[in-house]
Coordinates of C-alpha atoms in Angstrom, one line a residue:
X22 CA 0.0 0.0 0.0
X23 CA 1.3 3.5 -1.0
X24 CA 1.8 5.8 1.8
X25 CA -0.6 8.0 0.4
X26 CA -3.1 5.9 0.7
X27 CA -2.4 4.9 3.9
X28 CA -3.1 8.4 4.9
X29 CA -6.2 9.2 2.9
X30 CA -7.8 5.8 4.8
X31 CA -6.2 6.7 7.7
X32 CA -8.0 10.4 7.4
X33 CA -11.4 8.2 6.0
X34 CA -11.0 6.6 9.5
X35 CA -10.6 8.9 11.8
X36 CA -13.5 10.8 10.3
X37 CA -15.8 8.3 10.7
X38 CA -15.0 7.6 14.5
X39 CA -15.5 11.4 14.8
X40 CA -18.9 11.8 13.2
X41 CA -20.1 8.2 14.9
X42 CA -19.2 9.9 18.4
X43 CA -20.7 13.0 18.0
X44 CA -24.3 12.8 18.5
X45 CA -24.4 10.2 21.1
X46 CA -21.3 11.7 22.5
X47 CA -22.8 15.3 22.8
X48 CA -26.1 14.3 23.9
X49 CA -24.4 12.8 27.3
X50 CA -22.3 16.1 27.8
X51 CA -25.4 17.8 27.3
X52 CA -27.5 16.1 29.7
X53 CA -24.7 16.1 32.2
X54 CA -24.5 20.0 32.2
X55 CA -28.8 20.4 32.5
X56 CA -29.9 17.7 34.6
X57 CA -30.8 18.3 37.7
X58 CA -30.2 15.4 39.6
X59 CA -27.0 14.6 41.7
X60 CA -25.5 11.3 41.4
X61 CA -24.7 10.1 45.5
X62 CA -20.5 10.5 45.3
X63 CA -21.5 14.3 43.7
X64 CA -23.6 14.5 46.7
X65 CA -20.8 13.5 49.1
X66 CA -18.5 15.7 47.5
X67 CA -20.5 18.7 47.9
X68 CA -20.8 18.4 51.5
X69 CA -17.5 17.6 52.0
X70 CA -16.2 21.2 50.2
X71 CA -19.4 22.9 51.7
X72 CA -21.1 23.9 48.4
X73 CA -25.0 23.7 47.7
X74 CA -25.5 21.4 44.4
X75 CA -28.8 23.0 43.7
X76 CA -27.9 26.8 44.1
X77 CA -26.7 28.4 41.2
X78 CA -23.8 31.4 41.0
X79 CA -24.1 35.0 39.5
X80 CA -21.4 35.2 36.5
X81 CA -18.5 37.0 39.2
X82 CA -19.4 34.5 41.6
X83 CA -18.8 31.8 39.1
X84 CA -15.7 33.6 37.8
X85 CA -14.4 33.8 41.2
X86 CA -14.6 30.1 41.7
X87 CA -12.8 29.3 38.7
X88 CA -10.1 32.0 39.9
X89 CA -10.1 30.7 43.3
X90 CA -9.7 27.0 42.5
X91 CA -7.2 27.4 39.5
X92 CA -4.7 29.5 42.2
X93 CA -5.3 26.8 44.3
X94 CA -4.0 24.4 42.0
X95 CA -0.6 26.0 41.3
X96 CA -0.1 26.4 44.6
X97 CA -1.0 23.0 45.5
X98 CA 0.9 21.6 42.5
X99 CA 4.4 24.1 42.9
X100 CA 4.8 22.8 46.6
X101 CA 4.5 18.9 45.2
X102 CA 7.1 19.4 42.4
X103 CA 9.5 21.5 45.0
X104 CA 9.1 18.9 47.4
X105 CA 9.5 15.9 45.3
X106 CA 12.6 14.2 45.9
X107 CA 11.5 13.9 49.7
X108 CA 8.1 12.2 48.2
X109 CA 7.9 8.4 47.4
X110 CA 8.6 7.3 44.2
X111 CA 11.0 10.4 43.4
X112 CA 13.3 8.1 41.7
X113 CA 16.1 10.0 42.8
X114 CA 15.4 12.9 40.1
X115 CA 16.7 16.4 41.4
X116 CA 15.1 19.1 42.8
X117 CA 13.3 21.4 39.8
X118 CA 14.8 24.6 40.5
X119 CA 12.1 27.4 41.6
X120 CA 11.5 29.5 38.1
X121 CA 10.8 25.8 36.3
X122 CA 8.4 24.7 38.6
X123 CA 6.4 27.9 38.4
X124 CA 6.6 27.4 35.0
X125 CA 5.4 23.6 34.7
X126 CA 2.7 24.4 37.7
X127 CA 1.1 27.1 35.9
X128 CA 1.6 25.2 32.4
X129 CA -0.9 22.3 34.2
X130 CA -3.5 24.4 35.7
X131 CA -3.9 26.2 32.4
X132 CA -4.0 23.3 30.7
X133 CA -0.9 24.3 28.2
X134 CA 1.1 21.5 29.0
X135 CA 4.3 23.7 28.5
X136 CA 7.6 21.8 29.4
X137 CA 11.0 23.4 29.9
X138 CA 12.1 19.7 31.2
X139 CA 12.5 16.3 30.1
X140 CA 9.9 14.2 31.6
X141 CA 11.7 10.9 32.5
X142 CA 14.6 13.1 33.9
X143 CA 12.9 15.2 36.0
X144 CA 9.5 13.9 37.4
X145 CA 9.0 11.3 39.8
X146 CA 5.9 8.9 39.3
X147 CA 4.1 10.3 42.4
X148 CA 4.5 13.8 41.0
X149 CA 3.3 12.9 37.5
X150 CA 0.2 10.9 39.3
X151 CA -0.9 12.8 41.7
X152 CA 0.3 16.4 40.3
X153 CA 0.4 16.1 36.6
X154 CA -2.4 13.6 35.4
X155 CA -4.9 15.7 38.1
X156 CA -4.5 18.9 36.6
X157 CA -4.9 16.8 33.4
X158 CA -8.7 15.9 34.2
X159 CA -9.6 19.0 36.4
X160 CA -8.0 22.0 33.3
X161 CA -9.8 20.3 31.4
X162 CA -13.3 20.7 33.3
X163 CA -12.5 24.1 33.8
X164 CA -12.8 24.3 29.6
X165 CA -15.8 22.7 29.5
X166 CA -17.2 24.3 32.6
X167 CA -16.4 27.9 31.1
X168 CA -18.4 26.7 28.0
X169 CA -21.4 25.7 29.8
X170 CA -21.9 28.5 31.5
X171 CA -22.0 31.0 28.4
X172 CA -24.1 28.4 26.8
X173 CA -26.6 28.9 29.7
X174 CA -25.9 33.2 28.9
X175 CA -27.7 32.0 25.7
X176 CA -30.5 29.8 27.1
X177 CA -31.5 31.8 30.3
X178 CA -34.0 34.5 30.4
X179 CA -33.9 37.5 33.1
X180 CA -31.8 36.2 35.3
X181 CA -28.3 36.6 36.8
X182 CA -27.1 33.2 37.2
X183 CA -24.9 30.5 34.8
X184 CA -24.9 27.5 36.8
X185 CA -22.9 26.4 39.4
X186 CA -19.0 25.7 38.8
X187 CA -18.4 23.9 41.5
X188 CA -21.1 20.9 40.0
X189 CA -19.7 21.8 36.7
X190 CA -16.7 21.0 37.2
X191 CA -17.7 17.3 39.3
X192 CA -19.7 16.3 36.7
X193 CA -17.8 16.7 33.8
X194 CA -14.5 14.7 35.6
X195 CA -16.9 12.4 37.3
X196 CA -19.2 12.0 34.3
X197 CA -17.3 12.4 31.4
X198 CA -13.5 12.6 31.3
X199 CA -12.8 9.8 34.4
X200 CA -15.1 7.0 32.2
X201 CA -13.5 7.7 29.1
X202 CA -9.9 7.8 30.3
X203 CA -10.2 4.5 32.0
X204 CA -11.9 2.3 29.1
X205 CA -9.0 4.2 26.7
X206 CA -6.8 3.0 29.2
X207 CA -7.2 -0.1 29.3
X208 CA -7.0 -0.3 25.3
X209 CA -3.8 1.8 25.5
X210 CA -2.2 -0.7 27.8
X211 CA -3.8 -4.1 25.2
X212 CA -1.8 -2.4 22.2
X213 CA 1.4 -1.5 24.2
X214 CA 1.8 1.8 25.7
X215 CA 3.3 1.3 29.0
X216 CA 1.8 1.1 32.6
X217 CA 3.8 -0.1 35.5
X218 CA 6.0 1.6 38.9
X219 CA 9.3 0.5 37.4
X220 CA 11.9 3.0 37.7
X221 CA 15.0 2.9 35.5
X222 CA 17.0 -0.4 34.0
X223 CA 20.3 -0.6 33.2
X224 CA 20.7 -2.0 29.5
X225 CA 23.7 -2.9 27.3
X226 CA 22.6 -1.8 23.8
X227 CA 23.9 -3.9 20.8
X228 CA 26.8 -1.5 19.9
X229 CA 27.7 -2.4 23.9
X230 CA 26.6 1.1 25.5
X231 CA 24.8 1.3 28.7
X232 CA 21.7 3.1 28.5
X233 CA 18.4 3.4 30.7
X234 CA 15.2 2.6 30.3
X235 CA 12.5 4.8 32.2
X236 CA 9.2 2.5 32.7
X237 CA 6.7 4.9 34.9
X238 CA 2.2 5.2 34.9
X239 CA 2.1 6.3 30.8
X240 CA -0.7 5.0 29.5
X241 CA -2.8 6.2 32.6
X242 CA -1.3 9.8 31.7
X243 CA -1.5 9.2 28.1
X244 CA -4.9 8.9 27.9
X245 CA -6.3 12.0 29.6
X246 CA -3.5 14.1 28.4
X247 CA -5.4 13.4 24.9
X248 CA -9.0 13.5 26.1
X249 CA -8.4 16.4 27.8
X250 CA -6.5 18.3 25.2
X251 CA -3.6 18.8 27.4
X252 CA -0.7 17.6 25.6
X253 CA 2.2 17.5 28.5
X254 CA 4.3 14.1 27.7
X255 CA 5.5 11.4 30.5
X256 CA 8.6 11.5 28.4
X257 CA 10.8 14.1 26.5
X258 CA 9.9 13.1 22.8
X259 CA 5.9 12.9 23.9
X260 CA 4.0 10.7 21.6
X261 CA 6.8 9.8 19.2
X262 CA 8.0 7.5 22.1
X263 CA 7.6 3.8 21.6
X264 CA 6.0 3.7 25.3
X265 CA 3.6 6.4 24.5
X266 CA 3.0 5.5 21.0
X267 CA 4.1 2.2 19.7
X268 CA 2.1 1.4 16.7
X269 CA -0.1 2.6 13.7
X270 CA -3.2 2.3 15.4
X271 CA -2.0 3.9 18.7
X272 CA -1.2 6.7 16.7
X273 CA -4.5 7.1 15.4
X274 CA -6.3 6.4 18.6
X275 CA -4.8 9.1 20.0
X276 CA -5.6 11.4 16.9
X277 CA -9.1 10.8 17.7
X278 CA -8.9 11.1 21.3
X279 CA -7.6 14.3 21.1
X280 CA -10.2 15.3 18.6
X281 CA -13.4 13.4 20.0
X282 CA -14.5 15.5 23.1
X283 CA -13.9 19.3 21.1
X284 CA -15.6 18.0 17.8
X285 CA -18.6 16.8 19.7
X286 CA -18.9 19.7 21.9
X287 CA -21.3 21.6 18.9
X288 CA -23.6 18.7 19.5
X289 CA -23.9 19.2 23.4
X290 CA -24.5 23.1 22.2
X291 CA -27.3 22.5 19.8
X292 CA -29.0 20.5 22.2
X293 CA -28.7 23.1 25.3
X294 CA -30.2 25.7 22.8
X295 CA -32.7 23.6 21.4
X296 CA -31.5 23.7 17.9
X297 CA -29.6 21.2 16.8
X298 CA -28.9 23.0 13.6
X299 CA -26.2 25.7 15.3
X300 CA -24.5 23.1 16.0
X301 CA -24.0 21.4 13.0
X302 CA -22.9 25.0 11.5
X303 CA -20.6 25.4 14.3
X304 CA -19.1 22.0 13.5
X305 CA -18.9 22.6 10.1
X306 CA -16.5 25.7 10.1
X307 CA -14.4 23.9 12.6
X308 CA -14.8 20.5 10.1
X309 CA -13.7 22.9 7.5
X310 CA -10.5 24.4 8.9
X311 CA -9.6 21.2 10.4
X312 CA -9.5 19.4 7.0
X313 CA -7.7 21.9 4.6
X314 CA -4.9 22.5 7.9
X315 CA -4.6 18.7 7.5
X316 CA -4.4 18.9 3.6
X317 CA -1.9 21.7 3.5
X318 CA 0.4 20.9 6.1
X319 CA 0.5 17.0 4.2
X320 CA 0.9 19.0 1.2
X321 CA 3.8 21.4 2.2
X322 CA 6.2 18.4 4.2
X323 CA 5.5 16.0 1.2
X324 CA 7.2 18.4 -1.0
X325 CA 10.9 17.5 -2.3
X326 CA 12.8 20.0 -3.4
X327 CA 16.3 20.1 -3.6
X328 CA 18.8 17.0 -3.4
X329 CA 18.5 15.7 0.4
X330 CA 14.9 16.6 -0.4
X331 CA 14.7 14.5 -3.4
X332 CA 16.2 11.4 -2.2
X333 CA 14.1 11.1 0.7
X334 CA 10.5 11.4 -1.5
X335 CA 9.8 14.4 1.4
X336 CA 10.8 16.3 3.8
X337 CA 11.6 13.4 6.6
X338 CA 13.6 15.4 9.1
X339 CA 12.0 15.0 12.1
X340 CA 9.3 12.6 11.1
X341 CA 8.9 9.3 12.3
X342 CA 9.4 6.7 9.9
X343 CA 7.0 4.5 11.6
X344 CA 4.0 6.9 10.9
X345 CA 5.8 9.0 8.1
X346 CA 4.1 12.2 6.4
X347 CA 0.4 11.8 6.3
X348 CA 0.1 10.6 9.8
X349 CA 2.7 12.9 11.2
X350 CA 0.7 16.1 9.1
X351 CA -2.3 14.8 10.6
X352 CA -1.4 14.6 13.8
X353 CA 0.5 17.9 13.8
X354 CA -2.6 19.7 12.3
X355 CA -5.1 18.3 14.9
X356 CA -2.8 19.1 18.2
X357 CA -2.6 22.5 16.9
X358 CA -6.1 23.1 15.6
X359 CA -6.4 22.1 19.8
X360 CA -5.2 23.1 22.7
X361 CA -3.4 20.1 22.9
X362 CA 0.6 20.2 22.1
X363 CA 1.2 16.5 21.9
X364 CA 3.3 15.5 19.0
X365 CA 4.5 12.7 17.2
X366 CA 7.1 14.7 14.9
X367 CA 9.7 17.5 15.3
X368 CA 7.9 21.2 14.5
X369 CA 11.0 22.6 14.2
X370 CA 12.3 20.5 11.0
X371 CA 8.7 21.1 9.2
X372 CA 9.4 23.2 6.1
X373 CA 9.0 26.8 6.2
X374 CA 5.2 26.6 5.4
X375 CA 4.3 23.2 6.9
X376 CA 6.1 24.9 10.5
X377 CA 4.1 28.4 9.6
X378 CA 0.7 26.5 9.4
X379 CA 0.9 24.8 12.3
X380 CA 1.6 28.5 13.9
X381 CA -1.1 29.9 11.8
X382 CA -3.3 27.0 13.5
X383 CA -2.6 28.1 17.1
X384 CA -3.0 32.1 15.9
X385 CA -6.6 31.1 15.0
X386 CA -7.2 30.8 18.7
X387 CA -7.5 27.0 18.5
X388 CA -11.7 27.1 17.3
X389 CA -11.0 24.3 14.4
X390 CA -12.2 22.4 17.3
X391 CA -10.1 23.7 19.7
X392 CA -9.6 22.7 23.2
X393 CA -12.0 20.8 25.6
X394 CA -14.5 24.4 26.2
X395 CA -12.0 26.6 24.7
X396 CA -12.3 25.7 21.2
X397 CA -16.0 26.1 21.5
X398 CA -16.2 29.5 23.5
X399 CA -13.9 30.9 21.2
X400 CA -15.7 30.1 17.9
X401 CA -18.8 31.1 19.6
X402 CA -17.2 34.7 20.4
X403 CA -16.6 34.9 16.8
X404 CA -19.8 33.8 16.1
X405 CA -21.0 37.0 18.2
X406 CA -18.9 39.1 15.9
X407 CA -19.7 37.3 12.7
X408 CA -23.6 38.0 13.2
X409 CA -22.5 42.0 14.5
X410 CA -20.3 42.3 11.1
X411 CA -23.7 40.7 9.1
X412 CA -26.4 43.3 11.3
X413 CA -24.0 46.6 10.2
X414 CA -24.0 45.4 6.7
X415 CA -28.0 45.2 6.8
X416 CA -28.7 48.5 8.6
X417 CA -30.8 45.9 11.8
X418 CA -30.1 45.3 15.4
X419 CA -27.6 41.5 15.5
X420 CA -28.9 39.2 17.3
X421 CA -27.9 35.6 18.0
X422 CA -29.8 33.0 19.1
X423 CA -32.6 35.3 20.2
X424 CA -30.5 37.6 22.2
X425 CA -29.6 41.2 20.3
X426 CA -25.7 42.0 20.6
X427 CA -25.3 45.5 22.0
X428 CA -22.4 47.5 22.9
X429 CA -21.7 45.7 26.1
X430 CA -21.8 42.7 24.3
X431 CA -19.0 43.4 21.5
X432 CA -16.9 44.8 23.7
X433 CA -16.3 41.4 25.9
X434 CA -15.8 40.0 22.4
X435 CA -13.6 42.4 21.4
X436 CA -11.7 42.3 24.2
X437 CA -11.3 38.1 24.1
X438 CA -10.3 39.1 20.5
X439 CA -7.3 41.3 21.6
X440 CA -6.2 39.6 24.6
X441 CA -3.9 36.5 23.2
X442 CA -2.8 38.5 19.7
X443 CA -1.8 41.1 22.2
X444 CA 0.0 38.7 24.3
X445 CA 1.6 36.9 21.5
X446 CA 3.1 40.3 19.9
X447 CA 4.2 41.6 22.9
X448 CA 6.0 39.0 24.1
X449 CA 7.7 37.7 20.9
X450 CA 8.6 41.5 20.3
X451 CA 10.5 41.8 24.2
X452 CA 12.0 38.4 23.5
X453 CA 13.5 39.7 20.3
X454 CA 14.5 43.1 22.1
X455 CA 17.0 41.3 24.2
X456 CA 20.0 40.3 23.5
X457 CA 20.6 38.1 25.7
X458 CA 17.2 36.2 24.9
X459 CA 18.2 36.0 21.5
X460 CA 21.0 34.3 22.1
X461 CA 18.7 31.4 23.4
X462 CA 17.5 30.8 19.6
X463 CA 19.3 28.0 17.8
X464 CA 18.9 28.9 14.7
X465 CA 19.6 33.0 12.9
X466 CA 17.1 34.3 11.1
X467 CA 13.7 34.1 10.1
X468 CA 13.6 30.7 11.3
X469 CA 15.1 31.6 14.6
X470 CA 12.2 34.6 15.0
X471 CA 9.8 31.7 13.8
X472 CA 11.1 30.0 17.2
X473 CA 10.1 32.5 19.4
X474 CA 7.2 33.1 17.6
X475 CA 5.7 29.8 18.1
X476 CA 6.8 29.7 21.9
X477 CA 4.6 32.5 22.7
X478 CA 1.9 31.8 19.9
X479 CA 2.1 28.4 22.0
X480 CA 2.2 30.2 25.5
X481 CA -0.6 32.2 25.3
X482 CA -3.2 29.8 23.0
X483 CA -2.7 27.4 26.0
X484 CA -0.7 24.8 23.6
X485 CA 2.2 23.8 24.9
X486 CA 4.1 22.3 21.7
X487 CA 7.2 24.1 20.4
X488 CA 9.7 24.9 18.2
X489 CA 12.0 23.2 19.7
X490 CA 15.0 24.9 18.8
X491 CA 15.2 27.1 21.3
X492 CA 16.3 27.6 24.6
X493 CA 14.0 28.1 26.9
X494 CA 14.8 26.7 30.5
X495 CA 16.1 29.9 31.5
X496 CA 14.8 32.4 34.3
X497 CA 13.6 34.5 31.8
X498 CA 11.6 32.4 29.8
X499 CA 9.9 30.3 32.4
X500 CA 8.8 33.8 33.6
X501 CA 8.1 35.2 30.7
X502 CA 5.9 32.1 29.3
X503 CA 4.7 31.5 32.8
X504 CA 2.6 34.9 32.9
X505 CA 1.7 34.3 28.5
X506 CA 0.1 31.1 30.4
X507 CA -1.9 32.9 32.8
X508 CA -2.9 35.6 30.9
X509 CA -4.1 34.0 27.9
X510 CA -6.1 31.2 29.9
X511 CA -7.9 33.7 32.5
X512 CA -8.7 37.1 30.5
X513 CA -10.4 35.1 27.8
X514 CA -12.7 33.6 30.9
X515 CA -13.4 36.9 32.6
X516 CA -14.8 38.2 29.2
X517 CA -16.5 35.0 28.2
X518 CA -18.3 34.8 31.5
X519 CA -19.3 38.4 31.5
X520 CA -20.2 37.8 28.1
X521 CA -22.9 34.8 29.8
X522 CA -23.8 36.9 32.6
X523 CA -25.1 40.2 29.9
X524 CA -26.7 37.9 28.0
X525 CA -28.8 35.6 30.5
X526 CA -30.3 39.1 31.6
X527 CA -31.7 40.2 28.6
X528 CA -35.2 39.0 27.3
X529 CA -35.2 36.7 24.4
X530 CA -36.6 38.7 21.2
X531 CA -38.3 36.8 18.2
X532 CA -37.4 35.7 15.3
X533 CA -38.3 37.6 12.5
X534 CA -37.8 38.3 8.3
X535 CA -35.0 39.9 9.1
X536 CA -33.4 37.8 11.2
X537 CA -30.2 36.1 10.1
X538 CA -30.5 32.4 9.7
X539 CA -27.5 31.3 11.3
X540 CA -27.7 27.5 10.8
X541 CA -27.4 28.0 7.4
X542 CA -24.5 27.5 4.7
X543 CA -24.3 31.1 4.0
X544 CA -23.5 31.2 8.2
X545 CA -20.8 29.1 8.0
X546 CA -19.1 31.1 5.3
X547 CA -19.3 34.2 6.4
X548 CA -18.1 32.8 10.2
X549 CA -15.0 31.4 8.6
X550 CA -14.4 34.6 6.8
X551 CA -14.5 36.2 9.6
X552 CA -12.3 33.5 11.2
X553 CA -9.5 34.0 8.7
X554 CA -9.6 38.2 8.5
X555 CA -9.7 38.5 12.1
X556 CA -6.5 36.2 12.6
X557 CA -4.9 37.9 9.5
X558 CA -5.3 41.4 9.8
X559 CA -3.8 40.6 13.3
X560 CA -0.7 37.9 12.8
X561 CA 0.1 38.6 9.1
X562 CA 3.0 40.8 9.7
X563 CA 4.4 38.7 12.4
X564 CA 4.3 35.4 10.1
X565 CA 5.8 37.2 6.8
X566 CA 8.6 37.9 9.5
X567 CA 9.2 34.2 10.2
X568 CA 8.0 31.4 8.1
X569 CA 6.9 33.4 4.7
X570 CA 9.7 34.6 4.8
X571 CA 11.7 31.6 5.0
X572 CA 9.6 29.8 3.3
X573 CA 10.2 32.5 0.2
X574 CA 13.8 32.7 0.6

């Protein structure tokens, strides 16, 4: 079989797991997030932190929760990696210096996944169980949570409350992302990804070299660090591992674990707004970008130009023979269309425009289907702006979903809009301002700026792959990328919420003639025109700095 054929089936595939998930899929998430009954271990778990199950919280109540539980978390998480090599199971690892466990503890809790570190080297197994692989499941329910809660801005009439995040968030680990992660597990662990407490062995290779072998809890981590779109890997090369990744089919399993949750997400919103229609246009512009990334970035590293080039059949630095170009395109497409960062091949060898779309694919804000909440808050702010663009070209009043888009209203959404370009641009630009920061780049020139581009692109999307080529354990850095973290995770919530809260006040308004249909196809293209002007207007300067540039040279 050719190997393009391998990857058009193995696209064929993966599509078809995807569109057999998402209705049954987003019907449970949807449920989950409006029933009103409490299962008993919810119950016992309210009582326990003191909450009422049944009350529900004003939008800066709900805000504050999220706030309040995600510092929390770093804190929590910071004082377990300082503390590690006095914990069981350290496997004698050193002590993470202070500025890189800030770092990795606010990577976690934002659900970036950022590493300055090389997992095996530098995390024991209680750390990367009862640290890591937590934040992995609760991040995650933040998302999600987040989601629900505008969704409910859409859905409520009069009123000042958008549920309650402290049942949102129970739910969705208890209900959705715990189940999944241990039946995925288990199939992980049948086809060979690694489970065990082993710490290193000592092994005498065939050329006689010693060398050790880390066993540790992967496929446990593995899982969830998919589902959840998280992306952090139990070992320095992530998925391209053989004990994270060790065949074909792995490799597409985790493809569509990564995908599953975000892709049926539109479901769970047509259902909570009692059309199911808005969801299958919201789908369908992510469906859309999802596929031509895919196709272009397969495209671009399949090229051969030039001798080295030419002798290969494509540009196979950095690729993993086992999977080779289509499944290493698809895969690098699908963790950057999400918030996820896992990846099976080396960024930093892609060619100048296979590298600058997977950029491009984290400068959309990750909607195409984005992270697990994330992806769909953000292409439903866009949404917001889509239908505003649409009611100034008519001369009417937008509205969306019954509810008319005011002043207050666009400017949350233009504020989430601004927040992570602004972030991304100000950062790569103080990076490039110092010498001495520069000098971390491994590589001159546009490619080098393309480095630093992509760590903050990374940084502030909430990604957490890189460019590798670049050095970035430094104080500096872990600082700098640290706070890109924080900032683009939070903002984005404070306006998405407040966005919920102005909108479950108003009073729905009919639909009428002149209403914008906005579960048709004429919908969906003008949302993913918006889509692609907003992100270039902002980012086109930046990437004809970087990989156009390269890419043209």
């Amino acid at each position: 079989m050719s190997s393009t054929l391998a990857g058009w089936l193995q696209a064929l595939a993966l599509v078809g797991a995807l569109a057999l998930c998402y209705r049954p899929l987003g019907d449970h998430i949807a449920r989950l997030l409006t029933t009103a009954k409490h299962l008993r271990v919810e119950r016992g778990l309210y009582r326990v932190i003191g909450v009422d199950g049944d009350a529900d919280q004003r939008w800066p109540v709900y805000l504050r929760s999220v706030l309040a539980f995600s510092a929390v978390s770093v804190l929590l998480l910071y004082g377990l990696i300082r503390l590690q090599t006095h914990l069981l199971l350290s496997l004698g690892v050193p002590q993470m210096p202070g500025h890189q466990a800030w770092n990795t503890a606010i990577s976690f809790v934002t659900n970036t996944n950022w590493q300055s570190y090389s997992g095996e080297s530098a995390m024991g197994h209680l750390v990367q169980m009862a640290g890591l692989a937590v934040q992995n499941f609760v991040s995650a329910a933040v998302g999600i949570a987040v989601v629900a809660a505008l969704i409910r801005g859409f859905t409520r009439n009069r009123t000042d409350r958008v549920g309650n995040f402290w049942v949102d968030l129970t739910r969705i680990v208890l209900r959705l992302l715990l189940p999944l992660a241990v039946v995925f597990a288990l199939v992980l662990v049948a086809n060979g990804v690694v489970q065990n407490l082993h710490g290193f062995h000592e092994v005498t290779t065939l050329a006689g070299d010693p060398q050790s072998i880390p066993g540790g809890p992967v496929a446990s981590q593995e899982v969830i660090k998919l589902l959840g779109t998280n992306g952090g890997g139990f070992y320095n090369a992530n998925s391209a591992h053989p004990f994270e990744n060790p065949t074909g089919f792995t490799n597409l399993l985790e493809i569509f674990l990564l995908l599953v949750i975000p892709f049926a997400l539109p479901r769970a919103f047509g259902r909570m707004v009692g059309d199911n229609r808005q969801g299958y246009a919201i789908v369908a512009v992510m469906g859309l970008f999802w596929v031509a990334s895919a196709a272009l970035i397969t495209f671009a590293e399949s090229q051969h130009g030039g001798a080295a080039l030419n002798a290969a059949g494509a540009a196979m630095e950095g690729k993993e023979q086992r999977f080779g170009i289509a499944a290493s395109s698809l895969f690098a497409a699908s963790t950057t269309l999400t918030s996820t960062g896992a990846v099976n091949s080396f960024h930093d060898s892609y060619t100048p425009f296979g590298g600058g779309l997977t950029i491009f694919n984290m400068m959309l804000g990750e909607i195409a289907p984005g992270g697990t909440g994330s992806g769909l808050y953000g292409m439903l702010i866009l949404a917001v702006v889509a239908v505003f663009v649409a009611g100034l070209m008519v001369g009417r009043t937008p509205e969306y979903l019954g509810k008319k888009l005011g002043g207050r209203e666009m400017k949350f959404a233009s504020l989430y809009i601004l927040t992570t370009p602004s972030i991304v641009l100000v950062g790569t630009g103080v990076a490039m301002a110092l010498p001495g920061e520069r000098a971390g780049m491994l590589n001159s020139g546009a490619h080098g700026f393309s480095e630093v581009l992509y760590a903050f692109t990374s940084a502030a999307n909430n990604n957490g792959s890189a460019f590798a080529g670049i050095t970035v354990n430094t104080e500096w850095y872990d600082t700098a990328l640290g706070l890109a973290m924080v900032l683009g995770r939070f903002l984005p919530m404070v306006f998405v919420l407040a966005l919920a809260g102005s909108l479950a006040r108003q009073q729905p308004v009919p639909a009428t003639p002149g209403t914008l249909p906005t579960h048709k196809p004429l919908f969906v293209g003008l949302l993913s025109g918006v889509v692609l002007i907003v992100v270039g207007l902002t980012y086109f300067p930046a990437l004809a700095l970087g990989p156009i540039a390269e890419g043209l040279h």
